[in-house]
Short mmCIF file of N, CA and C in Angstrom, two decimals:
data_model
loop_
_atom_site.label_atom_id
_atom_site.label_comp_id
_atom_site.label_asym_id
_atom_site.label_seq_id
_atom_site.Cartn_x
_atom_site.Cartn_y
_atom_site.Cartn_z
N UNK Q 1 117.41 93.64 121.73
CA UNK Q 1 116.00 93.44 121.99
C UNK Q 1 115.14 94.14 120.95
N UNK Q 2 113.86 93.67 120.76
CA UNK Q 2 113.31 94.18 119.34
C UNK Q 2 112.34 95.21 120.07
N UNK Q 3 112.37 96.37 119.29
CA UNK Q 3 111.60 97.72 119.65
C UNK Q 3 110.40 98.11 118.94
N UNK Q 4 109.44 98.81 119.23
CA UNK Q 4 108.44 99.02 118.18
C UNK Q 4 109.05 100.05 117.59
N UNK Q 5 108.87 100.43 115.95
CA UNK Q 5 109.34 101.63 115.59
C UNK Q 5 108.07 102.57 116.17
N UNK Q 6 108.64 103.35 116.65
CA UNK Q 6 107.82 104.67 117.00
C UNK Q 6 107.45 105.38 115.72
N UNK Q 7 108.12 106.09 115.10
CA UNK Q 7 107.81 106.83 114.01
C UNK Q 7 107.29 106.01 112.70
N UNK Q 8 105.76 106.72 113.06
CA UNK Q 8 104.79 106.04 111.50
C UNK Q 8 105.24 106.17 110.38
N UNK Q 9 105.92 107.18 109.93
CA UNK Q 9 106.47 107.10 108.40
C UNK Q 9 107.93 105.34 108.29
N UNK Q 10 108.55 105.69 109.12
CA UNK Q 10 109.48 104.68 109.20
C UNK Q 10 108.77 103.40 109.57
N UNK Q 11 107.86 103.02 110.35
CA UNK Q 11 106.92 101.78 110.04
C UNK Q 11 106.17 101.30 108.58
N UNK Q 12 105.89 102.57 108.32
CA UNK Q 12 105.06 102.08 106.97
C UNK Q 12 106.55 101.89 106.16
N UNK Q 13 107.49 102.51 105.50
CA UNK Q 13 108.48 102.53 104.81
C UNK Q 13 108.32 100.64 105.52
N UNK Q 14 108.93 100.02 106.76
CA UNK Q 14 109.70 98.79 107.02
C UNK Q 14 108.26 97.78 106.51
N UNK Q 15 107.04 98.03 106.52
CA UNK Q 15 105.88 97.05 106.07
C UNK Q 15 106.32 97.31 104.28
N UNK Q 16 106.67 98.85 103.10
CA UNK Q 16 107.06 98.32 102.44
C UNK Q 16 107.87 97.49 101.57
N UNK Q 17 109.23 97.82 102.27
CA UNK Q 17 110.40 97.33 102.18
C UNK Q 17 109.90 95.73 102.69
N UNK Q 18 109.38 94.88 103.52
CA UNK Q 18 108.97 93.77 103.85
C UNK Q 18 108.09 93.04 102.76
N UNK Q 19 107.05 93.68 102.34
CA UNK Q 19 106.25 93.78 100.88
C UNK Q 19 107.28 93.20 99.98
N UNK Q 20 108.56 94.47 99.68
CA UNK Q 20 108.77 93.98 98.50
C UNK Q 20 109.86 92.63 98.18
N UNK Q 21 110.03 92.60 99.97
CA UNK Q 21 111.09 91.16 100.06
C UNK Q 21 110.50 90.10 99.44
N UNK Q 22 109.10 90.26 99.98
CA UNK Q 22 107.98 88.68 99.47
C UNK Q 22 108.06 88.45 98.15
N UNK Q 23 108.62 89.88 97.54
CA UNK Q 23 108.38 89.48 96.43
C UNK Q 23 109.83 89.69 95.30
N UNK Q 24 110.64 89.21 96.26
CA UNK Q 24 112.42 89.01 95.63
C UNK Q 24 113.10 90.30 95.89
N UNK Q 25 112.59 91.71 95.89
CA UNK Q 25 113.41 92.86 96.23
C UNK Q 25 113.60 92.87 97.73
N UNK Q 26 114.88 93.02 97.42
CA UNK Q 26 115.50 93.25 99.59
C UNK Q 26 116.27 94.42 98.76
N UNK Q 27 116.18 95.09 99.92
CA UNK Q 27 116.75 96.68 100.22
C UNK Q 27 117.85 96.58 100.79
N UNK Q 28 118.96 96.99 100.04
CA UNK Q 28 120.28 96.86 100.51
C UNK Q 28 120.62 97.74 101.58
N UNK Q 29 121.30 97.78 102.44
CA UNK Q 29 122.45 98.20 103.26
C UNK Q 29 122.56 99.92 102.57
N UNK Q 30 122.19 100.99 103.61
CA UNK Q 30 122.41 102.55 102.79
C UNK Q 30 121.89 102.76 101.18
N UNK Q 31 121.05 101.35 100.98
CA UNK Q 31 120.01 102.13 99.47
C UNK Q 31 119.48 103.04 99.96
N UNK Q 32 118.99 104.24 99.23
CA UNK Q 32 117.98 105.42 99.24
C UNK Q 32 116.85 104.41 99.42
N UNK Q 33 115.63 105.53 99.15
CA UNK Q 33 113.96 104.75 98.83
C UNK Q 33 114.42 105.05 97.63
N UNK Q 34 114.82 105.80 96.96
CA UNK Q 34 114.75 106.40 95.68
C UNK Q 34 115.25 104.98 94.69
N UNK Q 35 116.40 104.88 95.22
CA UNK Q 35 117.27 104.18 94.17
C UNK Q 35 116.69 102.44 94.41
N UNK Q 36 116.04 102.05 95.81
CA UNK Q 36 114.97 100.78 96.09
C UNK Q 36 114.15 100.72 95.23
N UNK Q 37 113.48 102.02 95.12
CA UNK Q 37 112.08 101.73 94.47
C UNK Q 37 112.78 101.09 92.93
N UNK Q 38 113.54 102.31 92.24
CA UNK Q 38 114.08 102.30 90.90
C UNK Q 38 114.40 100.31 90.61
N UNK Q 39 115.09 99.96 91.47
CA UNK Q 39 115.31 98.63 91.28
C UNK Q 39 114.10 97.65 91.57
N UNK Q 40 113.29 97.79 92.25
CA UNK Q 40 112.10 96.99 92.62
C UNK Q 40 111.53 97.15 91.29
N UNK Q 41 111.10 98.36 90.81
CA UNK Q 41 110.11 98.80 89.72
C UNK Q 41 110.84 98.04 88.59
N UNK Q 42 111.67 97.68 88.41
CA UNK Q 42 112.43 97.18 87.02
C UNK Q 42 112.44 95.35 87.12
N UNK Q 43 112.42 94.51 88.67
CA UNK Q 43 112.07 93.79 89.05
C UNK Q 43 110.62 93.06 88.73
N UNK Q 44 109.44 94.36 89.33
CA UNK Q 44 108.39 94.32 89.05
C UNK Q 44 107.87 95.14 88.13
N UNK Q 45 107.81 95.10 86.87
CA UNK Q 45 107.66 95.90 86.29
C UNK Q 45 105.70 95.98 85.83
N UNK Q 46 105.46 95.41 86.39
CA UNK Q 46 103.70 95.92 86.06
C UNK Q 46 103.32 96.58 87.82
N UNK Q 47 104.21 96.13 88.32
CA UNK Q 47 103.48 97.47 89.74
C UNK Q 47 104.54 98.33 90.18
N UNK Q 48 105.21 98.66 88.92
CA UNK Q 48 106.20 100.19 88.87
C UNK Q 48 105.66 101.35 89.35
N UNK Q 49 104.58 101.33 88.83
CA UNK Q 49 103.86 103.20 89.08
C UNK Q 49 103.45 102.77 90.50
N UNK Q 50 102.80 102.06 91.16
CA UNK Q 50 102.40 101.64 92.48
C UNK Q 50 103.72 101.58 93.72
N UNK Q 51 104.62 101.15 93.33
CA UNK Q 51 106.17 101.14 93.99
C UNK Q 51 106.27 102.18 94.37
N UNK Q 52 106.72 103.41 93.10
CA UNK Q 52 107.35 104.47 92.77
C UNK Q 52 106.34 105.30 93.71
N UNK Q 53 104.91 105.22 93.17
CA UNK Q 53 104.12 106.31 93.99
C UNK Q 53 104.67 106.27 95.54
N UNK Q 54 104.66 105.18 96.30
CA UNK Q 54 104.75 105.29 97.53
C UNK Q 54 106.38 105.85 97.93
N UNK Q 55 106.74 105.64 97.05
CA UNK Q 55 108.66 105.79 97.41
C UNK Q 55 108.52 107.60 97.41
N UNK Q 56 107.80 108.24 96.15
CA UNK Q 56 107.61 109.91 96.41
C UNK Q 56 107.02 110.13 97.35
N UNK Q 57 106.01 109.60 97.22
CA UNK Q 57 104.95 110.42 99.23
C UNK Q 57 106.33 110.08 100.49
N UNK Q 58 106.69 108.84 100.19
CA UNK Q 58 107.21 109.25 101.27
C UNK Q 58 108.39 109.91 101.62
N UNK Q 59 109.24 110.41 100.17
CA UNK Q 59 110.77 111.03 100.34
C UNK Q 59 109.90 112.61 100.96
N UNK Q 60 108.47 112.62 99.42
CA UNK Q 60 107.95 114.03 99.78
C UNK Q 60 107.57 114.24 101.75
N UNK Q 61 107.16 113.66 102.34
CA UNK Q 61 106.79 113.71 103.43
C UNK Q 61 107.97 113.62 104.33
N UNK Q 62 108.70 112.75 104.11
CA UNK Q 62 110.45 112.27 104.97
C UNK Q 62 111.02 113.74 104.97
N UNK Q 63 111.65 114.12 103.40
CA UNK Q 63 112.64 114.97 103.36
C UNK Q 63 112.19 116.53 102.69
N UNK Q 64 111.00 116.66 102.21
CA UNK Q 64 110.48 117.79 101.54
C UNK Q 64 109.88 118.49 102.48
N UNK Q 65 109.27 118.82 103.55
CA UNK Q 65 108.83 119.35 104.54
C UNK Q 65 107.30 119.19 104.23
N UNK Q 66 106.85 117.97 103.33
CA UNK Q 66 105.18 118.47 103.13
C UNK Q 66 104.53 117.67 104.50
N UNK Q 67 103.69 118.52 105.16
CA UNK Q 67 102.51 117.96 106.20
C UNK Q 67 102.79 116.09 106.02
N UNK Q 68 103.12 115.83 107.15
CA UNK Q 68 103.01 114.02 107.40
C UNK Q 68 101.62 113.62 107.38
N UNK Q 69 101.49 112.33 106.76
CA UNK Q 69 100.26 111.88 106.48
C UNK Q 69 100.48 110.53 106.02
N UNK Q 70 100.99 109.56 107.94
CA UNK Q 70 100.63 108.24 107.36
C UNK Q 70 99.36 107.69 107.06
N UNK Q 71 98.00 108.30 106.89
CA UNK Q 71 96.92 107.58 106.15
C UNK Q 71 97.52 107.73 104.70
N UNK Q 72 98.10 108.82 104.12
CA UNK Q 72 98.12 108.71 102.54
C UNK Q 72 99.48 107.33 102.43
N UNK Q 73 99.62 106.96 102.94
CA UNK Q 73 101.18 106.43 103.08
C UNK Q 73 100.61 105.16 103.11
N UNK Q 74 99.72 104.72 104.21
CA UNK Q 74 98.90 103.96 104.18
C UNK Q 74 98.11 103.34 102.64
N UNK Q 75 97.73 103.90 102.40
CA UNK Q 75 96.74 103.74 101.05
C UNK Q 75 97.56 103.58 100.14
N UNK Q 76 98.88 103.95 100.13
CA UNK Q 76 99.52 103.81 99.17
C UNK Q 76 100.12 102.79 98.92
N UNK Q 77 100.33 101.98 100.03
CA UNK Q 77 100.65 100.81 100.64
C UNK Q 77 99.58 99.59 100.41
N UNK Q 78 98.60 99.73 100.34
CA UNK Q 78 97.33 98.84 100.10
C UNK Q 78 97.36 99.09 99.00
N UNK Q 79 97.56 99.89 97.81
CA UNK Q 79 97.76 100.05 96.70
C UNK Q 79 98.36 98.96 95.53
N UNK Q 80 99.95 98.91 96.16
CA UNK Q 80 100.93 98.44 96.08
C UNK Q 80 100.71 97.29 96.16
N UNK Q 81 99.50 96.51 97.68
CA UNK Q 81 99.69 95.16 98.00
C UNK Q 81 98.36 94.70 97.06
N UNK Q 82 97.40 95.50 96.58
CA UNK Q 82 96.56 95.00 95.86
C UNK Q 82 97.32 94.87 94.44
N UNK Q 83 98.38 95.12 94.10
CA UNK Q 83 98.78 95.47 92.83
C UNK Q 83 99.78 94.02 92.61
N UNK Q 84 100.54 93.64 93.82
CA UNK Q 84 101.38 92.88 93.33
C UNK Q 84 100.42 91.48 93.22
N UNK Q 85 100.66 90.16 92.57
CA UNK Q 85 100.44 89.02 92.44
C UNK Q 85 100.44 88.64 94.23
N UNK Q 86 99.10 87.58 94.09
CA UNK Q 86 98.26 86.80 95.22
C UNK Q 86 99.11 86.30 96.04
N UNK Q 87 100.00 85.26 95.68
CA UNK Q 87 100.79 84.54 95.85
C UNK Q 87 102.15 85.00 95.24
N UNK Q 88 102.89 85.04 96.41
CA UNK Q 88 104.60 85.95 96.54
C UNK Q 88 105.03 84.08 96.28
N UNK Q 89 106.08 84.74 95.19
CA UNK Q 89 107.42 83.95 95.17
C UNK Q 89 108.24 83.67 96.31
N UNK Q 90 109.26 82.56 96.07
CA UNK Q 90 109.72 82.55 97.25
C UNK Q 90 110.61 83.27 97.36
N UNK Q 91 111.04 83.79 99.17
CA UNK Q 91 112.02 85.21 98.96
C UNK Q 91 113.52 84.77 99.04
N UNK Q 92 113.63 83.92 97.49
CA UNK Q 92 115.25 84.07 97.42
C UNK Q 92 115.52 85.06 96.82
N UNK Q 93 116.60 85.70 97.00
CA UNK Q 93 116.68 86.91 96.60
C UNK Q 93 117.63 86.93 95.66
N UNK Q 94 117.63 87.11 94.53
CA UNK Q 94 118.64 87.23 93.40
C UNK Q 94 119.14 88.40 93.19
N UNK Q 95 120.75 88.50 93.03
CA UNK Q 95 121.35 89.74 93.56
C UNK Q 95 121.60 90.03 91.72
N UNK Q 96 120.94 91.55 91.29
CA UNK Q 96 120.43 92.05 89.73
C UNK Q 96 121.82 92.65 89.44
N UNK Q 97 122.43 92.53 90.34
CA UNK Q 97 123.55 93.83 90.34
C UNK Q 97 124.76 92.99 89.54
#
C-alpha cells in the first residue's frame, strides 16, 4: 500500500530524484546522492552546479548534523526545476554505464 513519506528531507530528495527521471537520470538501486548527482550532472551538464548544490544541502543536512531545513532544500529544488529545459524528454532511460 502506498504511504506518505513522513520525513521532509526524504520527500524532497524522492520529488528530486523524480525531477531528474523526466529528464533521463533514474537513480539506481543503493546509488549514494553523491554518486546520482555526479552522474546526472555529466548527463546534464548545463544544470550541474544546480544538481550538485541540492545533492550537498542535503548529504550536509542528512548526514553532517547541520540544523534541517526543508525550505533551503526546497529552493534548491525550484532552482534545479527552473534550470532544467521546459519540456522533459521522454523518460527512456539510457543505461551510461
Amino acid at each position: 500500500p502506498w504511504q506518505r513519506e513522513r520525513d521532509p528531507q526524504q520527500r524532497l530528495l524522492r520529488r528530486y530524484e523524480a525531477l531528474l527521471l523526466r529528464h533521463g537520470v533514474r537513480r539506481d538501486k543503493g546509488e549514494g546522492v553523491r554518486a546520482f548527482a555526479e552522474r546526472a550532472a555529466q548527463r546534464l551538464p548545463q544544470q550541474a552546479q544546480a544538481i550538485d548544490a541540492f545533492a550537498r544541502a542535503f548529504e550536509a543536512q542528512r548526514y553532517a548534523g547541520q540544523p534541517a531545513s526543508p525550505e533551503q532544500l526546497r529552493e534548491l529544488l525550484r532552482r534545479l526545476r527552473r534550470a532544467l529545459p521546459w519540456r522533459a524528454r521522454p523518460t527512456a532511460v539510457a543505461d551510461d554505464r
